[in-house]
Coordinates of C-alpha atoms and ligand atoms in Angstrom, one line a residue:
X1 CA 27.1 -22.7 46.2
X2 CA 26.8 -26.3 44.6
X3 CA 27.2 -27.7 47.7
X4 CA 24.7 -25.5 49.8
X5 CA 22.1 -26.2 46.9
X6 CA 22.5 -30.0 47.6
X7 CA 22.3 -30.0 51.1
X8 CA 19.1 -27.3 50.4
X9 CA 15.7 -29.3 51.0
X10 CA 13.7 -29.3 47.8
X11 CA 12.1 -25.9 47.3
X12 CA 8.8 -24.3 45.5
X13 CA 8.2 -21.2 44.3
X14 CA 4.3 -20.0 44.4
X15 CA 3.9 -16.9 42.3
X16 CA 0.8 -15.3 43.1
X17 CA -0.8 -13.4 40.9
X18 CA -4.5 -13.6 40.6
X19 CA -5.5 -9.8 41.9
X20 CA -7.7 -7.4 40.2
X21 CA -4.9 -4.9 40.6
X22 CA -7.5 -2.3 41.9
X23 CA -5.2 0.5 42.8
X24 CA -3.5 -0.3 39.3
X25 CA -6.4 0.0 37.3
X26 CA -5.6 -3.4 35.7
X27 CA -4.9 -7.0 36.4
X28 CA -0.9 -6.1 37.1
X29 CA 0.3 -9.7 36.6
X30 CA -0.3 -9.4 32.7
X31 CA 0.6 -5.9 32.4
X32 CA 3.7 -5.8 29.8
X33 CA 7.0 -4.5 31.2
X34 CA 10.1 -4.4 28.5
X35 CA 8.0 -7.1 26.7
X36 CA 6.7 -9.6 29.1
X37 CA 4.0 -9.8 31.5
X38 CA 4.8 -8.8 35.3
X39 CA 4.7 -12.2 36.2
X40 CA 7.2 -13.7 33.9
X41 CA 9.9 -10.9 35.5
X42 CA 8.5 -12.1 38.8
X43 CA 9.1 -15.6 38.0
X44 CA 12.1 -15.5 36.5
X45 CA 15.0 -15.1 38.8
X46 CA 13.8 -18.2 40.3
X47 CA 14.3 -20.2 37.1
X48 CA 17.6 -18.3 36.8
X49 CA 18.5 -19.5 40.5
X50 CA 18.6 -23.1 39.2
X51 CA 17.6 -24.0 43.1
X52 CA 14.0 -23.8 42.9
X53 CA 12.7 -27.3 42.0
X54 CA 9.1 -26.5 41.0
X55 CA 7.6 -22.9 40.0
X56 CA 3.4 -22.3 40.2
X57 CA 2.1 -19.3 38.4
X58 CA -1.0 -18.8 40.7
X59 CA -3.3 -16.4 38.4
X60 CA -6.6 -15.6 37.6
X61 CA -8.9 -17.8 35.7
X62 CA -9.2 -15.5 32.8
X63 CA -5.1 -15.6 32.7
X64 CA -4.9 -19.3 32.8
X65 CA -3.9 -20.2 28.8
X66 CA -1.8 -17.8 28.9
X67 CA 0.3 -18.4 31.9
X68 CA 0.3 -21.9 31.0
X69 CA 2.3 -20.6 27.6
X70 CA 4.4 -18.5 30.1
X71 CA 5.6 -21.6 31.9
X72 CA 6.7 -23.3 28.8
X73 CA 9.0 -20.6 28.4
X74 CA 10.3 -20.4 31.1
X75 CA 11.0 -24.1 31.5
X76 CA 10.4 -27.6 33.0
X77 CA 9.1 -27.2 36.6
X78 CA 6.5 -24.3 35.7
X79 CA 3.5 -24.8 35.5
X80 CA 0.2 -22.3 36.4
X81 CA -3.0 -23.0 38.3
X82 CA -5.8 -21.0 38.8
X83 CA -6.5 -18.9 41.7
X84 CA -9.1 -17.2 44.5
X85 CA -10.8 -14.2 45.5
X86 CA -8.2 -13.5 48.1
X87 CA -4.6 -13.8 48.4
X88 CA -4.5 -16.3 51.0
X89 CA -6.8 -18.5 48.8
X90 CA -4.8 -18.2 45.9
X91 CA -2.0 -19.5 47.8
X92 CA -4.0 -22.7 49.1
X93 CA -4.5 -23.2 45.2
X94 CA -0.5 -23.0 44.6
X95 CA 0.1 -25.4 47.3
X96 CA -2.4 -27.9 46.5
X97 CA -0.6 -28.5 43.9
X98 CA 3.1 -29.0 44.6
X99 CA 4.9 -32.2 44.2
X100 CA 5.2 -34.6 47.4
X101 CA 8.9 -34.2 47.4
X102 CA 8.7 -30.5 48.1
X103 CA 10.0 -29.6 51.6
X104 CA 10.3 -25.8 51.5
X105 CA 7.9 -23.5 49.8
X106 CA 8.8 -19.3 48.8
X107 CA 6.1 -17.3 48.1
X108 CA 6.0 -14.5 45.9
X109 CA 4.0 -11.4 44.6
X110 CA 3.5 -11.6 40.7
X111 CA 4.0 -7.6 41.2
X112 CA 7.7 -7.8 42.3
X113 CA 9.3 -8.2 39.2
X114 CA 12.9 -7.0 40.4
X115 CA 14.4 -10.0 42.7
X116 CA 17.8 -9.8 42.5
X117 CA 20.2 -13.2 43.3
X118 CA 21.5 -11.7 46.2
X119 CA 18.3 -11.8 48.1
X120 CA 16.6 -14.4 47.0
X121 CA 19.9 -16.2 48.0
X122 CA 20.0 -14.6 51.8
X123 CA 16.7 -15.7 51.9
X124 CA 17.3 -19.5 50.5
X125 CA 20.3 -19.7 52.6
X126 CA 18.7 -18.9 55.8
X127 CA 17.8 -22.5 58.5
X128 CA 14.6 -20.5 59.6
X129 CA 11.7 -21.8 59.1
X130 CA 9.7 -19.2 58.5
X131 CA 12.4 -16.7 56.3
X132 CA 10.9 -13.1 55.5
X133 CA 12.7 -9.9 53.9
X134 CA 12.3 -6.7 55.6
X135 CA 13.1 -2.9 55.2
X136 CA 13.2 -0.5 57.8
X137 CA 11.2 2.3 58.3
X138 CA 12.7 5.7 58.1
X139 CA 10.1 8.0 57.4
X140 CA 7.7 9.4 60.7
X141 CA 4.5 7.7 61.1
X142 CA 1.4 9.2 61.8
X143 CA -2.2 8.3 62.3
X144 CA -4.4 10.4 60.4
X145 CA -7.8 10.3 61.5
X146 CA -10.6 12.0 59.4
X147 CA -8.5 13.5 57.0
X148 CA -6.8 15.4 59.8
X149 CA -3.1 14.3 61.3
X150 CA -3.8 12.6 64.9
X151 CA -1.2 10.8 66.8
X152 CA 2.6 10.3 65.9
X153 CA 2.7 6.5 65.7
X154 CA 6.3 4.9 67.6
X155 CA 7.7 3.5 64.6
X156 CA 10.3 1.6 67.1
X157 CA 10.3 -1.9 66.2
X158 CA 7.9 -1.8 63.1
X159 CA 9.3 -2.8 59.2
X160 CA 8.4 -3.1 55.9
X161 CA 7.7 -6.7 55.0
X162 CA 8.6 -7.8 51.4
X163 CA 8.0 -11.1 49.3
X164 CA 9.7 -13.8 48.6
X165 CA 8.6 -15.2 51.8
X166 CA 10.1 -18.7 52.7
X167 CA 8.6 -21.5 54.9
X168 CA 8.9 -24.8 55.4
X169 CA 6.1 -27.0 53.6
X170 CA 4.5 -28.9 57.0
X171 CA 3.8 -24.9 58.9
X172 CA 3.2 -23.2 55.3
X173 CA 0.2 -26.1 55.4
X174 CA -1.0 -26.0 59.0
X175 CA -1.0 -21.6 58.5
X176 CA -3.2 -22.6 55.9
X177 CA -5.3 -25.0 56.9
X178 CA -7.7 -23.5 58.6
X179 CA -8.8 -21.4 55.6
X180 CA -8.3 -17.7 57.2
X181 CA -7.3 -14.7 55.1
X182 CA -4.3 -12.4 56.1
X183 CA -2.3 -9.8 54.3
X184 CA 0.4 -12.2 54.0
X185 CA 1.8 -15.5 54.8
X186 CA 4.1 -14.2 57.6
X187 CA 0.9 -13.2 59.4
X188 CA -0.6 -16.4 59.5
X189 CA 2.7 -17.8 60.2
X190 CA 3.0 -15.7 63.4
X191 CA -0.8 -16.5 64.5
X192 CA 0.6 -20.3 64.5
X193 CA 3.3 -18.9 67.1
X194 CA 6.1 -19.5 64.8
X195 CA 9.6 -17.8 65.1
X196 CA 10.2 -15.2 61.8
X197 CA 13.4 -15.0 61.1
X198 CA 14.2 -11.9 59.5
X199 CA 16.4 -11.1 56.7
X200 CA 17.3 -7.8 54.7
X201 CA 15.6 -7.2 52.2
X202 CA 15.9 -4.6 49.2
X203 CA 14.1 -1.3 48.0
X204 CA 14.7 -2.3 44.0
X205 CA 12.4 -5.6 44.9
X206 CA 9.4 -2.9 45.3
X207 CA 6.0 -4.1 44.2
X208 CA 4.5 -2.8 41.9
X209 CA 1.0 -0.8 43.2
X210 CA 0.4 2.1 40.9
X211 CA 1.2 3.6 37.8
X212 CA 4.1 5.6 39.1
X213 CA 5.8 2.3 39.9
X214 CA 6.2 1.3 36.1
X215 CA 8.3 4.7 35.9
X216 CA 10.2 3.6 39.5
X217 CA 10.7 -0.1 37.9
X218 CA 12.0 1.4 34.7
X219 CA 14.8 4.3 36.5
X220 CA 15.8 1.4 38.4
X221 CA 16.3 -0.7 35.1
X222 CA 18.5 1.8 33.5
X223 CA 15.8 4.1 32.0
X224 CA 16.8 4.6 28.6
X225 CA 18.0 2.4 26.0
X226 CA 20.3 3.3 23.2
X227 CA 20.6 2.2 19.5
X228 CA 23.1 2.6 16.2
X229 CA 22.9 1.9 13.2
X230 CA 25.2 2.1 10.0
X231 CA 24.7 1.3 6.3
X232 CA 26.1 2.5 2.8
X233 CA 24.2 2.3 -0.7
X234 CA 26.4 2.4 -4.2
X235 CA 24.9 5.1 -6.5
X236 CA 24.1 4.3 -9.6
X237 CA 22.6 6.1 -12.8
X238 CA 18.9 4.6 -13.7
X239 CA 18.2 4.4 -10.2
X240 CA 15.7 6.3 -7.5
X241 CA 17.2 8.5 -4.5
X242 CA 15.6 8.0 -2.0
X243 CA 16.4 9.4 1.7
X244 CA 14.4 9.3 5.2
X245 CA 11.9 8.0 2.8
X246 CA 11.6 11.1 0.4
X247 CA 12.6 10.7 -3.4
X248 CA 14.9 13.6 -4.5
X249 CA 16.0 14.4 -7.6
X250 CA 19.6 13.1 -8.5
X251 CA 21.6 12.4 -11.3
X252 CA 22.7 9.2 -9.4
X253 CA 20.2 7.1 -7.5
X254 CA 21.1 4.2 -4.9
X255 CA 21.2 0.7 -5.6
X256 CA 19.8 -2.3 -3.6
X257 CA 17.0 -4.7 -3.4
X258 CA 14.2 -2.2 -1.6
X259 CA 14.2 1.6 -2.2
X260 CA 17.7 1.5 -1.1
X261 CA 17.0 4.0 1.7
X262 CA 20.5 4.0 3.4
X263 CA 19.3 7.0 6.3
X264 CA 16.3 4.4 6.6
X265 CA 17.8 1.4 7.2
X266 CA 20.7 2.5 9.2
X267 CA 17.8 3.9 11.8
X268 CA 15.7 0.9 11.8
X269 CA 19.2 -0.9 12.5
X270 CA 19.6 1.8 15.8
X271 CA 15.5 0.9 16.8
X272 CA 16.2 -2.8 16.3
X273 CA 19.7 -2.6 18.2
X274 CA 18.1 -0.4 21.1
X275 CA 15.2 -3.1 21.8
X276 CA 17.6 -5.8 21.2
X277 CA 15.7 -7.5 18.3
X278 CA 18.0 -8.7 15.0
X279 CA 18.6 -6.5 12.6
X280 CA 17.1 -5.7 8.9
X281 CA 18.8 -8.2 7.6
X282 CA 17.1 -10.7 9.4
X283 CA 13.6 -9.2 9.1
X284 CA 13.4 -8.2 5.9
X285 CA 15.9 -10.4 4.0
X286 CA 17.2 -9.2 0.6
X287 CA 16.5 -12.7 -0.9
X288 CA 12.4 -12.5 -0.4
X289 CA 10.8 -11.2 -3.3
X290 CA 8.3 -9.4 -1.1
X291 CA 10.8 -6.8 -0.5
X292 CA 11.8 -6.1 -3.4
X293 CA 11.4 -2.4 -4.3
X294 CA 10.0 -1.8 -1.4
X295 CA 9.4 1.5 0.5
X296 CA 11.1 1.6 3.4
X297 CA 8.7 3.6 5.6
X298 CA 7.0 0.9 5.3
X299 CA 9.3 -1.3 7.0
X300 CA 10.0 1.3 9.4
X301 CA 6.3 1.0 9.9
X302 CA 6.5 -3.0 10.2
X303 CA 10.0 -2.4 12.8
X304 CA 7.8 -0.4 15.0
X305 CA 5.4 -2.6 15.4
X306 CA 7.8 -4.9 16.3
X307 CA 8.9 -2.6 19.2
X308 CA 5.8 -1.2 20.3
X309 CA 4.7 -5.3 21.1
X310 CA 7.3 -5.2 23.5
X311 CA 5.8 -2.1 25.4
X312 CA 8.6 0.4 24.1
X313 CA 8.4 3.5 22.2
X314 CA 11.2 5.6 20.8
X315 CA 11.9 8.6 22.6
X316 CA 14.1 10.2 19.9
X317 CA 16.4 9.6 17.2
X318 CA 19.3 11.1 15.3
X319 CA 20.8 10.8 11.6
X320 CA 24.1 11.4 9.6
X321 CA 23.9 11.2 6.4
X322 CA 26.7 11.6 4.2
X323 CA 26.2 12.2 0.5
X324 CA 28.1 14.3 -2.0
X325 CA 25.4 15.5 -3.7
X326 CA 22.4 17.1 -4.2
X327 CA 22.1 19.2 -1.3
X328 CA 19.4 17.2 1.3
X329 CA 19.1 20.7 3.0
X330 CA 16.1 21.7 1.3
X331 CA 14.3 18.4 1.7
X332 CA 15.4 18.1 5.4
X333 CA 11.8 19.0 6.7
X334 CA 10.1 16.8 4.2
X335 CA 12.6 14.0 5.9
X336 CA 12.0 14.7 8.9
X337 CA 7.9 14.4 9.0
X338 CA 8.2 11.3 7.4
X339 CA 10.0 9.5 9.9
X340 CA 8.0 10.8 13.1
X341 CA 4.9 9.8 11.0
X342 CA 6.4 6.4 11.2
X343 CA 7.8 6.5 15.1
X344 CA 4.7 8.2 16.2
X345 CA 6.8 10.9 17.7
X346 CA 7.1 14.8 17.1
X347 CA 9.2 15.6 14.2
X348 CA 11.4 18.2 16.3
X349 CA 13.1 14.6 18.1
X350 CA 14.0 13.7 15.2
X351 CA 17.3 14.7 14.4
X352 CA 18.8 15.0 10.3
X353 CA 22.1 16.1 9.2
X354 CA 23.7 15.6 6.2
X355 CA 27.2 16.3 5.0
X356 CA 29.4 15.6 2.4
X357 CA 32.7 13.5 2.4
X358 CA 34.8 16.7 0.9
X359 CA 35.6 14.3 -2.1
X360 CA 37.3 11.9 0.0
X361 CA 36.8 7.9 -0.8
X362 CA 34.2 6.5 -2.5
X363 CA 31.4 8.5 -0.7
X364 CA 33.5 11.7 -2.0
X365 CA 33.7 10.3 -5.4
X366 CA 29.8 10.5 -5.5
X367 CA 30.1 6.5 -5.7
X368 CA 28.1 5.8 -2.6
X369 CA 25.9 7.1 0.2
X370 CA 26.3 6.3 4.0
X371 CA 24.2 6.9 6.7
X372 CA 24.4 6.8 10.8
X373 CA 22.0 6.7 13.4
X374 CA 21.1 6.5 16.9
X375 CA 17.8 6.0 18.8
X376 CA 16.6 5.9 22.3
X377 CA 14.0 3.9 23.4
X378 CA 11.5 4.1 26.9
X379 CA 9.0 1.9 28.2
X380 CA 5.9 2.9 26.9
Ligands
MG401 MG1 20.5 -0.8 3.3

């Protein structure tokens, strides 16, 4: 690999990006998938590469600040220019800038935002000099004419063309150079009379066209993601009980530096784990006064914020808690309502059981409470 990537001729990476995203009903480059913009996801695996020596985020005007922040994060060699009214303009913009030592140039849609290695390898690999991924067709084609089914179409010979699309600099240029729109750069390749060299490509690097495709991208990503969380309290006399954010009265309260919600914290802990942020102790540390005494709903409120920024939502959740007494039974539906209040979700997937420790241990001794939960996030 280290030695293919030297002998490789210096390589770009235009990410293009500056559609109206009609069929989409927004600009898709800045729509937020699991927390980043389209574009970062489409740009990314060519960071990850470490073969691409200069990236251009090719987006709208409008986008321009903030695809300029996007580059700084994802590193030196990024950078984003404004683009056109059409595709093939936008693309002039991306190569007007590259660097003079750049030989080969990839171009990508700012909607395909699942490249995996393997292809975008195949495709780097390849000594064509015009490189393009392809599916085949498997479905019958027809013509439909009026509204009405004509002609079967001879699907012999005819594929599905995908992006990243690799060429080398000098015919990337002259395709270009007369100014001429085309659905893609393999087109205007092919009217310069250059040989396309075909590779396979893959179904998971779909681009994204309409809102059904954010589902597609997300049961290709895994779907669902899954959280726990854990914590204990000391009981105390002199002290509040407070559980799933609903005082009850107890001879015995717990002890910390907020309300000492343990069923709270352990499911902000699951939320936090699920999204893959830190955990409470990191957000709300013990040693800022601010959070003192504090309710935790409220930081529930504060975690989901946290998680609805990066386009998730919970899709349910699930509590143990274990306490020796009182009896949470009759407050369970109080419980309950207050934590979908806070998730924005119906109170029936939330899930509350409590149980005692049969006077086993400390929680049996009626020294402590302990809590468990688990919580499973979606896009939103
Ligand atoms: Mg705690």
């Amino acid at each position: 690999m280290e030695a293919a990537s030297r002998r490789s001729p210096e390589t770009a990476a235009l990410i293009v990006g500056a559609g109206s995203g009609t069929r989409f009903g927004q600009a898709k480059a800045f729509y937020i998938w699991r927390g980043e913009p389209l574009i970062y996801w489409a740009a990314r695996p060519f960071v990850r590469s470490g073969r691409v020596a200069q990236i251009v985020l090719v987006v709208r005007e409008d986008d321009l600040t903030a695809a300029e922040e996007l580059a700084r994060r994802l590193g030196p060699g990024t950078m984003a220019v404004a683009g056109a009214a059409s595709r093939s303009g936008s693309v002039r913009c991306g190569l007007s800038v590259l660097r003079p030592s750049i030989a080969r140039v990839l171009v990508h849609d700012a909607a395909r935002p699942n490249l995996s290695q393997e292809l975008l390898g195949r495709i780097l690999d390849h000594p064509g000099e015009a490189v393009v991924p392809y599916l085949e067709l498997h479905d019958a084609l027809h013509r439909r004419e009026a509204g009405s089914t004509a002609a079967p179409v001879d699907r012999a010979g005819l594929v599905r063309v995908q992006t990243p699309q690799m060429f080398e600099r000098r015919l990337i240029e002259r395709a270009h150079a007369a100014g001429q729109d085309a659905a893609d750069d393999a087109a205007l390749a092919e009217s310069l009379g250059v040989e396309i060299a075909f590779v396979r490509g893959e179904e998971e690097n779909l681009k994204v066209t309409t809102r059904d495709d954010i589902g597609r991208l997300d049961r290709q990503w895994g779907g669902m993601l899954v959280g726990h969380g854990y914590d204990v309290h000391r009981l105390a006399e002199g002290r509040r009980l407070v559980v799933c954010g609903v005082e009850i009265p107890a001879q015995r309260g717990a002890l910390g530096h907020s309300d000492a919600d343990a069923a709270a914290h352990a499911l902000m802990d699951a939320i936090l784990g699920a999204a893959g942020l830190p955990d409470i102790g990191h957000l709300f540390p013990p040693s800022d006064p601010r959070y003192l005494d504090a309710d935790s709903i409220v930081l529930l409120g504060e975690v989901m914020r946290r998680v609805w920024e990066l386009g998730l939502r919970v899709s349910n959740a699930d509590i143990t808690v274990v306490l020796e007494q009182p009896r949470i039974g009759p407050h369970r539906d109080a419980m309950r309502q207050r934590l979908a209040g806070a998730l924005k979700i119906d109170p029936e997937r939330v899930g509350l059981k409590a149980t005692t420790a049969e006077g086993l241990g400390p929680v049996g001794a009626g020294e402590a409470i302990q809590a468990w939960a688990v919580a499973t996030l979606r896009s939103a």
